[in-house]
Coordinates of C-alpha atoms in Angstrom, one line a residue:
M1 CA -196.0 -162.9 9.3
V2 CA -196.1 -161.8 13.0
R3 CA -193.9 -158.8 12.3
S4 CA -195.9 -157.7 9.3
T5 CA -199.2 -158.1 11.2
L6 CA -198.0 -155.9 14.1
E7 CA -196.5 -153.4 11.7
Y8 CA -199.9 -153.0 10.0
G9 CA -201.4 -152.4 13.4
S10 CA -198.9 -149.8 14.4
I11 CA -199.1 -147.8 11.2
V12 CA -202.9 -147.8 10.7
W13 CA -204.0 -147.3 14.3
D14 CA -203.3 -144.3 16.5
P15 CA -201.2 -145.6 19.4
F16 CA -202.3 -142.7 21.6
Q17 CA -206.0 -143.9 21.7
K18 CA -206.8 -146.6 24.1
Q19 CA -209.3 -148.4 21.8
D20 CA -206.5 -148.7 19.2
I21 CA -204.1 -150.0 21.8
D22 CA -206.6 -152.7 22.7
K23 CA -206.9 -153.7 19.0
L24 CA -203.1 -154.0 18.8
E25 CA -203.0 -156.1 21.9
R26 CA -205.5 -158.5 20.4
V27 CA -203.3 -158.8 17.3
Q28 CA -200.4 -159.6 19.6
R29 CA -202.3 -162.3 21.4
K30 CA -203.4 -163.9 18.2
A31 CA -199.8 -163.9 17.0
I32 CA -198.6 -165.5 20.2
R33 CA -201.2 -168.3 19.9
F34 CA -200.2 -168.9 16.3
I35 CA -196.5 -169.3 17.3
K36 CA -197.2 -171.6 20.3
R37 CA -200.0 -173.7 18.8
D38 CA -199.9 -173.7 15.0
Y39 CA -196.4 -172.8 13.7
H40 CA -194.5 -175.8 15.1
N41 CA -197.1 -178.3 13.8
R42 CA -196.9 -177.1 10.2
E43 CA -194.7 -178.6 7.5
E44 CA -191.6 -176.8 6.3
G45 CA -192.3 -174.0 3.9
F46 CA -195.9 -173.4 5.2
I47 CA -195.4 -169.7 5.7
T48 CA -194.0 -169.1 2.3
T49 CA -196.8 -171.1 0.7
K50 CA -199.5 -169.3 2.7
A51 CA -198.0 -165.9 1.8
K52 CA -198.1 -166.8 -1.9
E53 CA -201.8 -168.0 -1.6
L54 CA -202.7 -164.7 0.0
D55 CA -200.6 -162.7 -2.5
L56 CA -198.7 -161.0 0.3
Q57 CA -196.1 -158.5 -0.9
P58 CA -192.6 -158.3 0.6
L59 CA -192.4 -156.4 3.9
Q60 CA -190.2 -153.6 2.6
H61 CA -192.6 -153.0 -0.3
R62 CA -195.6 -152.8 2.1
R63 CA -193.7 -150.4 4.4
T64 CA -193.0 -148.0 1.5
S65 CA -196.5 -148.3 0.1
L66 CA -198.2 -147.8 3.4
R67 CA -196.1 -144.7 4.3
L68 CA -197.0 -143.1 1.0
I69 CA -200.7 -144.1 1.3
M70 CA -200.9 -142.6 4.8
L71 CA -199.0 -139.5 3.6
Y72 CA -201.0 -138.9 0.5
K73 CA -204.3 -140.7 1.2
V74 CA -206.3 -137.5 0.8
V75 CA -204.4 -136.3 -2.2
E76 CA -206.1 -137.6 -5.3
G77 CA -205.9 -134.1 -6.9
L78 CA -203.0 -131.8 -6.0
L79 CA -202.4 -128.4 -7.5
I80 CA -199.0 -126.7 -7.2
F81 CA -198.9 -123.1 -8.4
G82 CA -197.0 -119.9 -8.0
P83 CA -195.0 -117.4 -10.1
M84 CA -191.9 -118.1 -12.2
F85 CA -188.8 -119.4 -10.3
S86 CA -190.9 -120.6 -7.3
G87 CA -189.9 -124.3 -7.6
K88 CA -193.1 -125.7 -9.1
T89 CA -191.5 -128.1 -11.4
T90 CA -188.9 -129.1 -8.7
E91 CA -191.8 -129.9 -6.4
L92 CA -193.6 -131.9 -9.1
M93 CA -190.5 -133.9 -9.8
R94 CA -189.9 -134.6 -6.1
R95 CA -193.3 -136.0 -5.6
M96 CA -193.3 -138.1 -8.8
K97 CA -189.9 -139.6 -7.8
R98 CA -191.4 -140.6 -4.4
Y99 CA -194.2 -142.5 -6.1
Q100 CA -191.7 -144.1 -8.5
I101 CA -189.7 -145.4 -5.6
A102 CA -192.8 -147.0 -4.2
N103 CA -193.3 -148.8 -7.6
Y104 CA -196.3 -146.8 -8.7
K105 CA -196.8 -146.6 -12.4
C106 CA -196.1 -142.9 -13.1
L107 CA -196.7 -140.7 -16.1
V108 CA -195.3 -137.2 -16.5
I109 CA -196.8 -134.9 -19.1
K110 CA -195.1 -131.8 -20.5
Y111 CA -196.3 -129.1 -22.9
S112 CA -194.8 -129.9 -26.3
K113 CA -193.9 -126.3 -27.1
D114 CA -191.8 -125.9 -24.0
D115 CA -188.4 -127.3 -25.0
R116 CA -186.3 -124.6 -23.2
Y117 CA -184.0 -127.1 -21.4
D118 CA -185.0 -130.6 -22.5
K119 CA -187.0 -131.8 -25.5
S120 CA -187.7 -135.3 -24.1
G121 CA -188.7 -134.4 -20.5
I122 CA -189.5 -131.7 -18.0
A123 CA -186.6 -129.7 -16.6
T124 CA -186.0 -127.2 -13.8
H125 CA -184.2 -123.9 -14.2
D126 CA -181.1 -125.6 -12.8
R127 CA -181.3 -128.3 -15.4
Q128 CA -182.6 -131.2 -13.4
T129 CA -184.7 -133.4 -15.7
L130 CA -187.3 -136.1 -15.7
P131 CA -188.6 -138.0 -18.7
A132 CA -192.0 -136.9 -19.9
L133 CA -194.6 -137.4 -22.6
P134 CA -195.1 -134.2 -24.7
A135 CA -198.6 -133.1 -25.7
D136 CA -200.5 -130.1 -27.1
Q137 CA -203.8 -131.2 -25.6
L138 CA -204.3 -133.6 -22.7
S139 CA -207.2 -135.3 -24.4
D140 CA -204.7 -136.6 -27.0
I141 CA -203.1 -138.8 -24.5
A142 CA -206.1 -139.7 -22.3
L143 CA -206.0 -143.3 -23.4
E144 CA -202.3 -143.6 -22.6
A145 CA -202.9 -142.1 -19.1
E146 CA -205.4 -144.9 -18.3
N147 CA -202.5 -147.2 -17.9
Y148 CA -200.9 -145.3 -15.0
E149 CA -201.6 -144.8 -11.3
V150 CA -200.1 -141.4 -10.9
V151 CA -200.3 -138.6 -13.5
G152 CA -198.1 -135.5 -13.2
I153 CA -198.7 -132.4 -15.5
D154 CA -196.1 -129.7 -15.8
E155 CA -196.9 -126.2 -17.1
G156 CA -200.6 -127.0 -16.7
Q157 CA -201.7 -123.4 -17.5
F158 CA -200.9 -124.0 -21.2
F159 CA -203.3 -126.9 -21.7
P160 CA -206.8 -125.8 -22.6
D161 CA -208.4 -129.0 -21.3
V162 CA -206.4 -129.3 -18.1
V163 CA -209.5 -128.9 -15.8
Q164 CA -211.6 -131.6 -17.5
F165 CA -208.6 -134.0 -17.9
A166 CA -207.4 -133.7 -14.3
D167 CA -210.9 -134.1 -12.8
E168 CA -211.6 -137.1 -15.0
M169 CA -208.4 -138.8 -14.0
A170 CA -209.0 -138.1 -10.3
E171 CA -212.6 -139.5 -10.6
K172 CA -211.1 -142.7 -12.0
G173 CA -209.0 -143.1 -8.8
K174 CA -205.7 -141.8 -10.1
I175 CA -203.4 -139.5 -8.2
V176 CA -203.1 -136.3 -10.3
I177 CA -200.5 -133.6 -9.6
V178 CA -200.6 -130.4 -11.6
A179 CA -197.8 -127.8 -11.5
A180 CA -198.7 -124.4 -13.1
L181 CA -198.5 -120.7 -13.1
D182 CA -201.5 -119.2 -11.3
G183 CA -201.2 -115.8 -12.9
T184 CA -200.0 -114.0 -16.0
F185 CA -197.5 -111.2 -16.3
Q186 CA -200.5 -108.9 -15.9
K187 CA -201.5 -110.4 -12.5
K188 CA -204.6 -112.1 -14.0
G189 CA -205.6 -115.7 -13.9
F190 CA -203.7 -117.9 -16.4
G191 CA -206.3 -119.6 -18.6
D192 CA -208.6 -121.9 -16.7
I193 CA -206.0 -123.1 -14.2
L194 CA -207.7 -121.5 -11.2
N195 CA -210.9 -123.5 -12.0
L196 CA -208.9 -126.5 -10.6
V197 CA -208.9 -125.0 -7.1
P198 CA -212.4 -126.2 -6.1
L199 CA -211.7 -129.6 -7.7
A200 CA -208.4 -130.4 -5.9
E201 CA -208.0 -132.1 -2.6
S202 CA -204.9 -130.0 -1.9
V203 CA -203.5 -126.7 -3.2
I204 CA -200.0 -125.5 -2.6
K205 CA -199.1 -121.8 -3.4
L206 CA -195.4 -121.4 -3.7
T207 CA -193.5 -118.1 -3.7
A208 CA -190.2 -117.1 -5.2
V209 CA -187.6 -114.6 -4.1
C210 CA -188.0 -111.1 -5.6
M211 CA -185.2 -110.6 -8.0
N212 CA -185.0 -106.9 -7.1
C213 CA -185.3 -106.6 -3.3
N214 CA -185.0 -110.2 -2.1
S215 CA -188.4 -110.2 -0.3
E216 CA -191.1 -112.8 -1.0
G217 CA -191.9 -112.7 -4.7
S218 CA -195.5 -113.7 -5.6
F219 CA -195.8 -112.3 -9.1
T220 CA -194.3 -112.7 -12.5
K221 CA -193.0 -109.7 -14.4
R222 CA -192.2 -109.9 -18.1
K223 CA -189.2 -108.2 -19.7
G224 CA -189.7 -106.5 -23.1
S225 CA -192.8 -105.3 -24.8
E226 CA -194.5 -108.6 -25.9
T227 CA -198.2 -108.6 -25.1
A228 CA -199.1 -112.2 -26.0
I229 CA -200.1 -114.3 -23.0
E230 CA -198.3 -117.5 -24.1
V231 CA -194.6 -116.5 -24.4
I232 CA -192.4 -119.4 -23.2
G233 CA -189.1 -118.4 -21.6
G234 CA -186.9 -118.3 -18.5
A235 CA -184.8 -115.6 -16.9
D236 CA -184.3 -114.1 -20.4
K237 CA -187.9 -113.0 -20.5
Y238 CA -189.3 -113.0 -16.9
L239 CA -188.6 -111.9 -13.4
A240 CA -190.1 -113.0 -10.1
V241 CA -191.0 -109.9 -8.1
C242 CA -192.9 -108.7 -5.0
R243 CA -195.9 -106.4 -5.1
L244 CA -193.9 -103.2 -4.8
C245 CA -191.3 -104.1 -7.4
F246 CA -194.0 -105.3 -9.8
K247 CA -195.0 -101.6 -10.2
S248 CA -191.4 -100.4 -10.8
P249 CA -190.1 -100.2 -14.4
I250 CA -187.4 -102.8 -15.0
K251 CA -184.8 -100.1 -15.9
E252 CA -185.2 -98.7 -12.3
M253 CA -184.6 -102.0 -10.7
S254 CA -181.3 -102.9 -9.0
P255 CA -178.7 -103.6 -11.8
R256 CA -177.5 -106.6 -9.7
R257 CA -181.0 -108.2 -10.1
A258 CA -181.8 -106.9 -13.6
G259 CA -179.2 -108.8 -15.4
S260 CA -175.8 -107.0 -15.1
T261 CA -172.7 -108.6 -13.6
P262 CA -172.8 -108.4 -9.8
T263 CA -170.1 -106.3 -8.2
V264 CA -168.6 -106.5 -4.7
S265 CA -166.7 -103.7 -3.0
N266 CA -163.0 -104.3 -2.0
S267 CA -163.8 -103.8 1.7
K268 CA -166.6 -106.4 1.5
M269 CA -164.4 -108.8 -0.4
E270 CA -161.6 -108.4 2.2
K271 CA -164.0 -109.0 5.0
T272 CA -165.3 -112.2 3.3
Q273 CA -161.8 -113.5 2.8
A274 CA -160.9 -112.8 6.4
N275 CA -163.9 -114.7 7.6
R276 CA -163.0 -117.6 5.4
Q277 CA -159.5 -117.7 7.0
L278 CA -161.1 -118.8 10.2
F279 CA -161.7 -122.2 8.6
K280 CA -158.2 -122.6 7.1
L281 CA -155.9 -124.9 8.9
S282 CA -152.6 -123.4 10.0
S283 CA -150.7 -126.6 9.2
P284 CA -151.7 -129.9 7.6
I285 CA -152.9 -132.8 9.8
K286 CA -150.4 -135.6 9.7
N287 CA -151.6 -139.2 9.6
S288 CA -150.4 -140.9 12.8
C289 CA -151.2 -144.4 11.6

C-alpha cells in the first residue's frame, strides 16, 4: 500500500516542481505514520481485505495502465495517414497491441473488400497480421463498437462514414485510431478522410521511401491505366514516390525500382564480399571448459 501510494505520487506529479515535491513528502509522512501507528495494531490480512474493499488493482496492472494513460491521455482521436508503403498499418497495429497489453478492450476494423494478405484481419505488406472485424460501412458495427474501449480503423479512406463514426466514438470517451491514405494517386484528398483532421487530438503524417530515387516519398503513384479511385492493391499496382518522380512516367524510372530484377556489378560484389571477410573468424574458437 505504501509503495503504490508513493508510486502514484511519483508518476502523476512533476518531481521538478517544488509544490509537487511537498505533496510527495506529505504522502510519505502519512505512510510512515500508518506503518508506525496503525499497521502493527491491525489483525492479519487487514491490508488484503482493505484492498478488496477499495477495489484496488494489482500494482503491475496500475503501473502499465498509468503509463499508457500518461502517454496517451490527450489522444482520444488519432489520425495516422500517408502514402502507400509508409507504415500506416504497422503503426496502427503497434499502438493497438500496446493497449491490448494493458488489458484494454480493443476492436480493430478492416475494410471488407481489402483481402490482399489476410481475410480475417489486417495485414502489413510484410505479412504481419492482427485479427479484425470486416465491414463495408462503420455504421453497421456501431453497436458492436460500444462494447470496446479502443477502436482502431484500418484503410479508413474507404469508409464513407468514417468521419461521423470516429467523432461519435471519441465523444463517447473511446480512444479512436484511424490509419488511412491521405491522398489519391492523383494527389487529391481521398474521400472525406481529411475532414478528420480538425476533429482529431493528434495527427501523424508518415512518409515512405521513393521507389525510384530513395528520397522521401510523400505521394502514391499508380501503375497501369485504371482511373477509378478505389482500386485495392499493393506493389503490383502502386509505387511510393517523391514530388519529382511523381511527374516521371513509370517507364522512365530506374529499372531497379520499377519492378525488374536488381543487378549488382562484379566489382561491387567483390568489394562487398571483401568487407564481409572482416567479420569472418580465421579459426574456430575452442571451448576451454
